[in-house]
Structures are given as structure tokens and as C-alpha cells.
Backbone as ProteinMPNN parsed JSONL, in Angstrom:
{"seq_chain_A": "MLEGELAELQRKHPKGFLVRLHILGDFYSVSYVAKWAKWLGQFPALNIYGYTANQPDATDPTERAIGQAILSLRDASDRFAVRFSGNFDHDEFTANSADDPRAMAAVEAKQAFICPVQTDKVSDCGACGLCWTSKKPVVFITH", "coords_chain_A": {"N_chain_A": [[-13.786, 1.351, -11.684], [-12.78, 0.027, -9.395], [-10.156, 1.012, -9.326], [-10.593, 3.717, -8.735], [-11.699, 3.475, -6.17], [-9.503, 2.394, -4.821], [-7.732, 4.542, -5.063], [-9.029, 6.405, -3.451], [-8.877, 5.097, -0.959], [-6.086, 5.109, -0.693], [-5.686, 7.851, -0.411], [-7.058, 8.343, 1.992], [-5.748, 6.651, 3.77], [-2.742, 6.889, 3.891], [-0.593, 5.684, 5.182], [-1.019, 3.028, 5.038], [-3.146, 0.352, 3.978], [-5.231, -2.553, 3.942], [-6.391, -4.961, 1.683], [-8.667, -7.514, 1.308], [-8.875, -9.857, -1.031], [-11.372, -11.28, -3.119], [-13.57, -12.687, -1.622], [-15.749, -13.965, -2.54], [-15.403, -15.631, -5.557], [-12.547, -15.428, -7.821], [-9.214, -14.985, -9.158], [-9.424, -14.359, -12.56], [-8.011, -14.168, -14.895], [-4.768, -13.774, -16.445], [-4.278, -11.137, -17.143], [-5.89, -9.801, -15.329], [-4.578, -10.355, -12.903], [-2.301, -8.903, -13.504], [-3.373, -6.321, -13.426], [-3.708, -5.948, -10.655], [-1.022, -6.014, -9.946], [-0.148, -3.684, -11.196], [-1.659, -1.814, -9.718], [-0.535, -2.177, -7.2], [1.932, -0.983, -7.633], [1.09, 1.601, -8.201], [-0.275, 2.469, -5.94], [1.175, 2.972, -3.096], [0.456, 2.454, -0.442], [-1.186, 0.288, -0.487], [-1.931, -2.998, 0.471], [-2.298, -6.473, 0.013], [-4.196, -9.405, 0.584], [-5.303, -12.816, 0.35], [-6.876, -15.654, -1.2], [-6.501, -18.312, -3.572], [-7.759, -20.585, -5.987], [-6.429, -21.168, -8.231], [-3.778, -22.924, -9.437], [-0.196, -22.932, -9.565], [1.003, -25.065, -10.789], [-0.893, -26.412, -12.227], [-2.66, -28.667, -14.412], [-4.358, -27.695, -16.349], [-3.902, -25.277, -18.801], [-4.704, -22.536, -18.694], [-5.423, -22.102, -15.99], [-2.924, -22.744, -14.855], [-1.302, -20.694, -15.94], [-2.45, -18.418, -14.75], [-2.044, -19.064, -12.037], [0.777, -19.112, -12.006], [1.29, -16.447, -12.593], [0.258, -15.231, -10.31], [1.96, -16.356, -8.381], [4.42, -15.27, -9.246], [3.933, -12.527, -8.834], [3.526, -12.508, -6.077], [6.055, -13.334, -5.225], [7.487, -11.131, -6.037], [6.562, -8.987, -4.558], [6.27, -7.897, -1.263], [3.903, -7.052, -0.365], [1.804, -8.457, -1.306], [0.019, -11.028, -0.505], [-1.132, -13.727, -1.339], [-2.597, -16.816, -0.99], [-2.325, -20.251, -2.028], [-5.01, -22.321, -2.327], [-5.751, -25.541, -1.084], [-3.332, -26.785, -1.744], [-0.777, -28.965, -1.509], [1.715, -29.258, -2.413], [3.449, -27.216, -2.05], [5.417, -25.583, 0.423], [4.929, -23.175, 1.58], [2.751, -20.334, 1.998], [0.149, -21.48, 1.597], [-3.256, -22.639, 1.843], [-5.229, -24.801, 3.574], [-7.627, -27.433, 4.205], [-8.902, -28.617, 7.288], [-10.107, -31.07, 7.201], [-8.583, -32.677, 5.665], [-6.227, -35.16, 6.087], [-3.496, -34.686, 5.662], [-3.177, -31.979, 6.134], [-3.686, -31.735, 8.875], [-1.623, -33.301, 9.835], [0.533, -31.695, 9.175], [0.017, -29.539, 10.892], [0.324, -30.81, 13.392], [3.037, -31.376, 13.215], [4.01, -28.889, 13.474], [4.354, -27.423, 11.174], [2.432, -26.02, 10.009], [-0.382, -23.865, 10.75], [-3.438, -23.687, 12.592], [-6.203, -21.68, 11.788], [-6.377, -18.942, 13.876], [-8.689, -17.416, 14.394], [-10.778, -19.184, 14.006], [-10.504, -20.838, 16.147], [-11.092, -19.31, 18.244], [-9.006, -17.83, 19.403], [-8.35, -15.299, 18.711], [-10.309, -12.356, 17.97], [-11.01, -11.6, 15.34], [-9.992, -11.479, 11.842], [-8.505, -9.127, 11.454], [-7.422, -8.703, 13.967], [-5.597, -10.662, 14.094], [-3.836, -11.389, 11.687], [-2.049, -13.309, 10.701], [-2.422, -14.6, 8.233], [-1.503, -12.845, 6.296], [1.004, -12.188, 7.172], [2.556, -14.383, 7.833], [4.391, -16.982, 6.285], [3.903, -19.596, 6.608], [1.824, -22.476, 6.084], [-1.734, -22.145, 6.367], [-4.393, -23.67, 8.114], [-7.749, -24.339, 7.787], [-10.576, -24.897, 9.781], [-13.223, -24.832, 8.98], [-14.044, -23.908, 5.695]], "CA_chain_A": [[-14.352, 1.612, -10.385], [-11.835, -0.419, -8.375], [-9.023, 1.938, -9.265], [-11.062, 4.897, -8.018], [-11.819, 3.128, -4.759], [-8.146, 2.267, -4.292], [-7.195, 5.903, -4.953], [-9.643, 7.011, -2.264], [-8.258, 4.461, 0.212], [-4.714, 5.626, -0.618], [-5.784, 9.215, 0.115], [-7.5, 8.288, 3.391], [-4.846, 5.837, 4.602], [-1.436, 6.884, 3.222], [0.373, 4.84, 5.898], [-1.261, 1.635, 4.695], [-4.455, -0.286, 4.088], [-5.209, -3.951, 3.538], [-7.549, -5.404, 0.923], [-8.862, -8.964, 1.218], [-9.449, -10.111, -2.349], [-12.161, -12.435, -3.559], [-14.315, -13.494, -0.669], [-16.432, -14.808, -3.522], [-14.738, -15.476, -6.846], [-11.113, -15.72, -7.882], [-8.533, -14.366, -10.29], [-10.008, -14.99, -13.745], [-7.105, -14.089, -16.051], [-3.432, -13.225, -16.192], [-4.348, -9.67, -17.229], [-6.475, -9.324, -14.078], [-3.466, -10.375, -11.945], [-1.446, -7.772, -13.891], [-3.994, -5.087, -12.914], [-3.351, -5.821, -9.246], [0.399, -5.655, -9.915], [-0.105, -2.253, -11.541], [-2.183, -1.035, -8.604], [0.467, -2.212, -6.129], [2.909, 0.047, -7.966], [0.435, 2.907, -8.229], [-0.754, 2.831, -4.607], [2.173, 2.416, -2.181], [-0.126, 2.051, 0.842], [-1.995, -0.907, -0.722], [-1.471, -4.337, 0.825], [-3.316, -7.408, -0.452], [-4.127, -10.82, 0.933], [-6.445, -13.585, -0.121], [-6.699, -17.069, -1.521], [-6.84, -18.641, -4.953], [-7.8, -21.991, -6.385], [-5.554, -21.294, -9.403], [-2.521, -23.523, -8.999], [0.893, -22.663, -10.497], [1.419, -26.3, -11.454], [-2.114, -27.057, -12.718], [-2.578, -29.244, -15.756], [-5.078, -26.786, -17.244], [-2.961, -24.196, -19.119], [-5.183, -21.229, -18.249], [-5.25, -22.074, -14.539], [-1.486, -22.721, -14.582], [-0.785, -19.355, -16.263], [-2.919, -17.51, -13.699], [-1.314, -19.435, -10.825], [2.169, -18.669, -12.128], [1.296, -14.985, -12.492], [0.065, -14.932, -8.887], [3.211, -16.72, -7.71], [5.428, -14.27, -9.612], [3.624, -11.269, -8.153], [3.778, -12.71, -4.648], [7.508, -13.354, -5.039], [8.031, -9.802, -6.335], [6.045, -7.958, -3.659], [5.937, -8.311, 0.098], [2.576, -6.497, -0.075], [0.84, -9.302, -2.01], [0.053, -12.305, 0.204], [-2.229, -14.579, -1.792], [-2.281, -18.219, -0.719], [-2.907, -21.261, -2.899], [-5.905, -23.201, -1.581], [-5.722, -26.964, -1.411], [-2.062, -27.125, -2.382], [0.146, -29.632, -0.593], [2.997, -29.367, -3.089], [4.283, -26.082, -1.645], [5.583, -25.5, 1.876], [4.635, -21.826, 2.044], [1.625, -19.574, 1.437], [-0.971, -22.307, 1.169], [-4.401, -22.697, 2.744], [-5.781, -26.138, 3.425], [-8.766, -27.768, 5.038], [-8.616, -29.541, 8.385], [-10.644, -32.406, 6.934], [-7.567, -33.448, 4.942], [-5.25, -35.636, 7.076], [-2.178, -34.071, 5.427], [-3.185, -30.66, 6.773], [-3.563, -31.915, 10.321], [-0.264, -33.807, 10.084], [1.408, -30.516, 9.135], [-0.217, -28.795, 12.142], [0.958, -31.571, 14.474], [4.484, -31.248, 13.048], [4.283, -27.445, 13.604], [4.688, -26.891, 9.863], [1.254, -25.252, 9.612], [-1.146, -23.423, 11.917], [-4.892, -23.591, 12.441], [-6.666, -20.302, 11.838], [-6.688, -18.55, 15.249], [-10.058, -16.913, 14.509], [-11.679, -20.326, 14.08], [-10.346, -21.484, 17.454], [-11.4, -18.25, 19.222], [-7.811, -17.262, 20.027], [-8.472, -13.87, 18.415], [-11.699, -12.032, 17.64], [-11.252, -11.477, 13.905], [-8.778, -11.509, 11.012], [-7.729, -7.916, 11.693], [-6.711, -8.837, 15.239], [-4.629, -11.752, 13.939], [-2.871, -11.008, 10.657], [-1.117, -14.355, 10.279], [-2.593, -14.965, 6.824], [-0.717, -11.978, 5.422], [2.356, -11.963, 7.683], [3.277, -15.648, 7.951], [4.468, -17.808, 5.078], [3.507, -20.951, 7.0], [0.466, -22.826, 5.646], [-2.853, -22.013, 7.294], [-5.383, -24.738, 8.01], [-9.067, -23.881, 8.197], [-11.496, -25.928, 10.259], [-14.256, -24.712, 7.942], [-13.537, -22.972, 4.676]], "C_chain_A": [[-13.394, 1.21, -9.26], [-10.677, 0.557, -8.217], [-9.399, 3.212, -8.512], [-11.185, 4.65, -6.524], [-10.443, 2.978, -4.105], [-7.494, 3.639, -4.117], [-7.752, 6.591, -3.715], [-9.072, 6.404, -0.981], [-6.821, 4.935, 0.402], [-4.717, 7.03, -0.001], [-6.113, 9.202, 1.609], [-6.483, 7.615, 4.31], [-3.447, 5.764, 3.988], [-0.373, 6.035, 3.921], [0.132, 3.356, 5.65], [-2.7, 1.202, 4.879], [-4.36, -1.665, 3.464], [-6.506, -4.308, 2.833], [-7.553, -6.931, 0.898], [-9.574, -9.223, -0.103], [-10.31, -11.363, -2.367], [-12.763, -13.28, -2.448], [-15.207, -14.455, -1.459], [-15.726, -14.58, -4.85], [-13.244, -15.733, -6.738], [-10.51, -14.899, -9.017], [-8.999, -15.097, -11.548], [-9.119, -14.921, -14.975], [-5.752, -13.554, -15.611], [-3.482, -11.699, -16.239], [-4.979, -9.067, -15.971], [-5.421, -9.332, -12.963], [-2.556, -9.174, -12.224], [-2.041, -6.433, -13.428], [-3.653, -4.877, -11.453], [-1.875, -5.493, -9.087], [0.573, -4.166, -10.214], [-0.55, -1.406, -10.356], [-1.244, -1.076, -7.401], [1.546, -1.159, -6.373], [2.342, 1.456, -7.863], [0.049, 3.402, -6.833], [0.18, 2.228, -3.549], [1.634, 1.992, -0.819], [-0.925, 0.751, 0.73], [-1.251, -2.176, -0.32], [-2.625, -5.285, 0.517], [-3.08, -8.769, 0.176], [-5.385, -11.513, 0.428], [-6.02, -14.995, -0.457], [-7.084, -17.283, -2.969], [-6.866, -20.148, -5.142], [-6.92, -22.235, -7.608], [-4.182, -21.776, -8.944], [-1.406, -23.277, -10.024], [1.398, -23.894, -11.245], [0.221, -27.097, -11.973], [-1.9, -27.651, -14.105], [-3.311, -28.381, -16.78], [-4.187, -25.573, -17.537], [-3.413, -22.811, -18.656], [-5.011, -21.084, -16.741], [-3.775, -21.974, -14.168], [-0.908, -21.332, -14.843], [-1.205, -18.341, -15.198], [-2.159, -17.792, -12.399], [0.131, -18.985, -10.857], [2.278, -17.148, -12.042], [1.132, -14.551, -11.039], [1.344, -15.22, -8.116], [4.301, -15.697, -8.003], [5.199, -12.947, -8.894], [3.894, -11.389, -6.663], [5.272, -12.707, -4.357], [8.128, -11.967, -5.218], [7.621, -8.741, -5.32], [5.731, -8.524, -2.29], [4.587, -7.736, 0.54], [1.459, -7.297, -0.758], [0.93, -10.71, -1.423], [-1.167, -13.136, -0.163], [-1.779, -16.031, -1.673], [-2.977, -19.141, -1.711], [-3.729, -22.237, -2.05], [-5.766, -24.643, -2.053], [-4.441, -27.412, -2.077], [-1.119, -27.713, -1.344], [1.528, -29.803, -1.221], [3.958, -28.247, -2.716], [4.301, -25.993, -0.125], [5.19, -24.143, 2.443], [3.414, -21.265, 1.332], [0.547, -20.465, 0.835], [-2.078, -22.218, 2.223], [-5.087, -24.031, 2.507], [-6.884, -26.392, 4.439], [-8.389, -28.813, 6.08], [-9.182, -30.929, 8.144], [-9.699, -33.262, 6.092], [-6.493, -33.874, 5.946], [-3.853, -35.034, 6.892], [-2.078, -32.712, 6.107], [-2.979, -30.804, 8.274], [-2.197, -32.492, 10.698], [0.727, -32.644, 10.08], [1.24, -29.667, 10.392], [0.495, -29.505, 13.29], [2.476, -31.475, 14.415], [4.943, -29.786, 13.157], [4.794, -26.823, 12.295], [3.542, -26.084, 9.276], [0.541, -24.819, 10.886], [-2.627, -23.426, 11.587], [-5.277, -22.134, 12.6], [-7.058, -19.922, 13.27], [-8.097, -17.981, 15.44], [-11.016, -18.081, 14.708], [-11.555, -21.104, 15.39], [-10.539, -20.48, 18.584], [-10.184, -17.739, 19.994], [-7.727, -15.762, 19.794], [-9.89, -13.617, 17.917], [-11.996, -12.001, 16.152], [-9.921, -11.448, 13.159], [-7.889, -10.29, 11.253], [-6.934, -7.963, 12.98], [-5.604, -9.896, 15.156], [-3.515, -11.372, 12.962], [-1.947, -12.099, 10.163], [-1.232, -14.71, 8.799], [-1.801, -14.067, 5.888], [0.678, -11.706, 5.949], [3.193, -13.231, 7.776], [3.274, -16.38, 6.612], [3.978, -19.236, 5.353], [2.088, -21.253, 6.518], [-0.561, -22.624, 6.757], [-3.825, -23.162, 7.031], [-6.687, -24.194, 8.566], [-9.916, -25.063, 8.635], [-12.691, -25.992, 9.317], [-13.774, -23.677, 6.962], [-14.517, -22.823, 3.56]], "O_chain_A": [[-13.214, 1.951, -8.294], [-10.273, 0.882, -7.1], [-8.599, 3.726, -7.731], [-10.825, 5.501, -5.71], [-10.249, 3.392, -2.962], [-6.786, 3.872, -3.137], [-7.021, 7.284, -3.008], [-8.812, 7.126, -0.019], [-6.382, 5.14, 1.533], [-3.863, 7.356, 0.823], [-5.527, 9.95, 2.391], [-6.369, 7.967, 5.485], [-3.008, 4.681, 3.602], [0.644, 5.702, 3.313], [0.964, 2.52, 6.003], [-3.383, 1.629, 5.811], [-3.535, -1.92, 2.586], [-7.593, -3.997, 3.322], [-6.566, -7.559, 0.515], [-10.736, -8.853, -0.274], [-10.008, -12.363, -1.716], [-12.482, -14.475, -2.357], [-15.386, -15.612, -1.077], [-15.479, -13.434, -5.225], [-12.743, -16.189, -5.71], [-11.222, -14.205, -9.742], [-8.971, -16.327, -11.593], [-9.424, -15.542, -15.994], [-5.617, -12.959, -14.542], [-2.8, -11.036, -15.457], [-4.642, -7.947, -15.587], [-5.379, -8.403, -12.157], [-2.096, -8.509, -11.296], [-1.3, -5.516, -13.078], [-3.343, -3.758, -11.043], [-1.511, -4.755, -8.171], [1.354, -3.48, -9.554], [0.089, -0.409, -10.02], [-1.165, -0.101, -6.654], [2.019, -0.519, -5.433], [3.046, 2.39, -7.48], [0.047, 4.605, -6.574], [-0.013, 1.08, -3.149], [2.298, 1.237, -0.109], [-1.303, 0.173, 1.749], [-0.106, -2.399, -0.712], [-3.789, -4.946, 0.732], [-1.947, -9.235, 0.293], [-6.392, -10.873, 0.123], [-4.955, -15.464, -0.055], [-7.888, -16.537, -3.529], [-6.09, -20.882, -4.531], [-6.689, -23.385, -7.983], [-3.51, -21.109, -8.157], [-1.642, -23.398, -11.226], [2.137, -23.773, -12.222], [0.307, -28.314, -12.139], [-1.057, -27.183, -14.87], [-2.926, -28.342, -17.949], [-3.755, -24.901, -16.6], [-2.579, -21.995, -18.265], [-4.511, -20.064, -16.266], [-3.409, -21.211, -13.274], [-0.105, -20.842, -14.049], [-0.404, -17.499, -14.791], [-1.687, -16.866, -11.74], [0.659, -18.524, -9.845], [3.242, -16.622, -11.485], [1.789, -13.612, -10.589], [1.766, -14.413, -7.288], [5.031, -15.298, -7.096], [6.14, -12.32, -8.408], [4.433, -10.466, -6.053], [5.71, -12.142, -3.355], [9.164, -11.663, -4.628], [8.268, -7.698, -5.228], [5.01, -9.514, -2.169], [4.179, -7.915, 1.687], [0.307, -6.864, -0.783], [1.807, -11.49, -1.796], [-2.119, -13.235, 0.611], [-0.728, -16.42, -2.183], [-4.079, -18.851, -2.177], [-3.193, -22.897, -1.16], [-5.675, -24.923, -3.248], [-4.461, -28.329, -2.898], [-0.712, -27.026, -0.406], [2.41, -30.423, -0.627], [5.147, -28.317, -3.028], [3.304, -26.295, 0.532], [5.123, -23.979, 3.661], [3.087, -21.665, 0.215], [0.09, -20.239, -0.285], [-1.848, -21.776, 3.349], [-5.478, -24.352, 1.385], [-7.044, -25.648, 5.407], [-7.659, -29.763, 5.796], [-8.78, -31.879, 8.816], [-9.979, -34.433, 5.836], [-5.901, -33.014, 6.599], [-3.11, -34.888, 7.863], [-1.014, -32.337, 6.599], [-2.187, -30.075, 8.871], [-1.676, -32.195, 11.773], [1.654, -32.613, 10.89], [2.221, -29.128, 10.906], [1.195, -28.864, 14.074], [3.136, -31.489, 15.454], [6.12, -29.484, 12.957], [5.548, -25.85, 12.298], [3.657, -25.53, 8.183], [0.818, -25.335, 11.969], [-3.021, -23.195, 10.444], [-4.735, -21.433, 13.455], [-7.98, -20.518, 13.827], [-8.643, -18.057, 16.541], [-11.961, -17.982, 15.491], [-12.407, -21.936, 15.702], [-10.199, -20.754, 19.735], [-10.323, -17.265, 21.121], [-7.112, -15.037, 20.576], [-10.585, -14.541, 17.494], [-13.104, -12.337, 15.734], [-8.855, -11.399, 13.773], [-6.663, -10.403, 11.256], [-5.882, -7.333, 13.082], [-4.774, -10.001, 16.059], [-2.394, -11.072, 13.371], [-1.126, -11.845, 9.281], [-0.237, -15.082, 8.177], [-1.458, -14.489, 4.783], [1.474, -11.062, 5.265], [4.422, -13.156, 7.795], [2.27, -16.39, 5.901], [3.677, -19.984, 4.423], [1.233, -20.368, 6.542], [-0.295, -22.895, 7.928], [-4.046, -23.568, 5.89], [-6.729, -23.658, 9.673], [-9.974, -26.092, 7.96], [-13.116, -27.072, 8.909], [-13.166, -22.679, 7.348], [-14.266, -22.079, 2.612]]}, "name": "protein", "num_of_chains": 1, "seq": "MLEGELAELQRKHPKGFLVRLHILGDFYSVSYVAKWAKWLGQFPALNIYGYTANQPDATDPTERAIGQAILSLRDASDRFAVRFSGNFDHDEFTANSADDPRAMAAVEAKQAFICPVQTDKVSDCGACGLCWTSKKPVVFITH"}
């Protein structure tokens, strides 16, 4: 079903369209990450952004494998901007909570930015775009 929907979006928007993955849920397997890699190749107008709790350096082997697959895909494609949530071990493409002092220290040092939608600097994610265009960590006031 997803592939059909992506094909229809490709037809309607051949110059580009953006998909926000997993508002609820997450990547559940390496093969599921591979499906998105396949679709990136199949649909040249497809751009993806989102967040994952799967960490590339997790102690759990399944989570680590998924996180590494996401990291590999992100490194291979400038159209795949998935951020690691709650990760302070990486300087780029992370998403953290403002209730963690490390996140706010990074904002104060200008090494991260607070989500402009949550501070009413822009009306919505589509008017902003920093989550898929900036590598700098994003900090959410509420997440």
C-alpha cells in the first residue's frame, strides 16, 4: 500500500515531495529501513524526514542494527533526514528534549537550535524546514 501511495505522490509531485515518517511508531527492522532505501531509489522526488529512538550505538543488538542501517542510509542519501532522538553522543542529526540540561547547554553554545515552531517563530514545520535541511541538533520544548 505504501509503495502505491508513493507512486501516486511521485506522479503528482515530480519536482519533489516530503514524507514525515513515524509520527507514531518507529523503524521496526533493518529490512524495513531497506524498503525506504529502495523507495528512495525508485521515487526520485521522494524526500524523507523524521526521528528514531533506535540508536546506532545501542547495547541491544537489534536496536543497534536498525540504528546503524538508518545512519548508513542517511549518510548515503541527502534525501533521508532521520534524526536520533535522545542522543548526545553525536553532534549532528539528533533531536533532544529541552528538559535535559545538556540540550539547553548546546542551545546556549549555538551548537543546537530550539524548534522554531514551538517558539512561534514560524507557523508550522512546512514553513520552517530546519529538521530536514540542518544537520545541527534540534531541541524540542515538548516532544
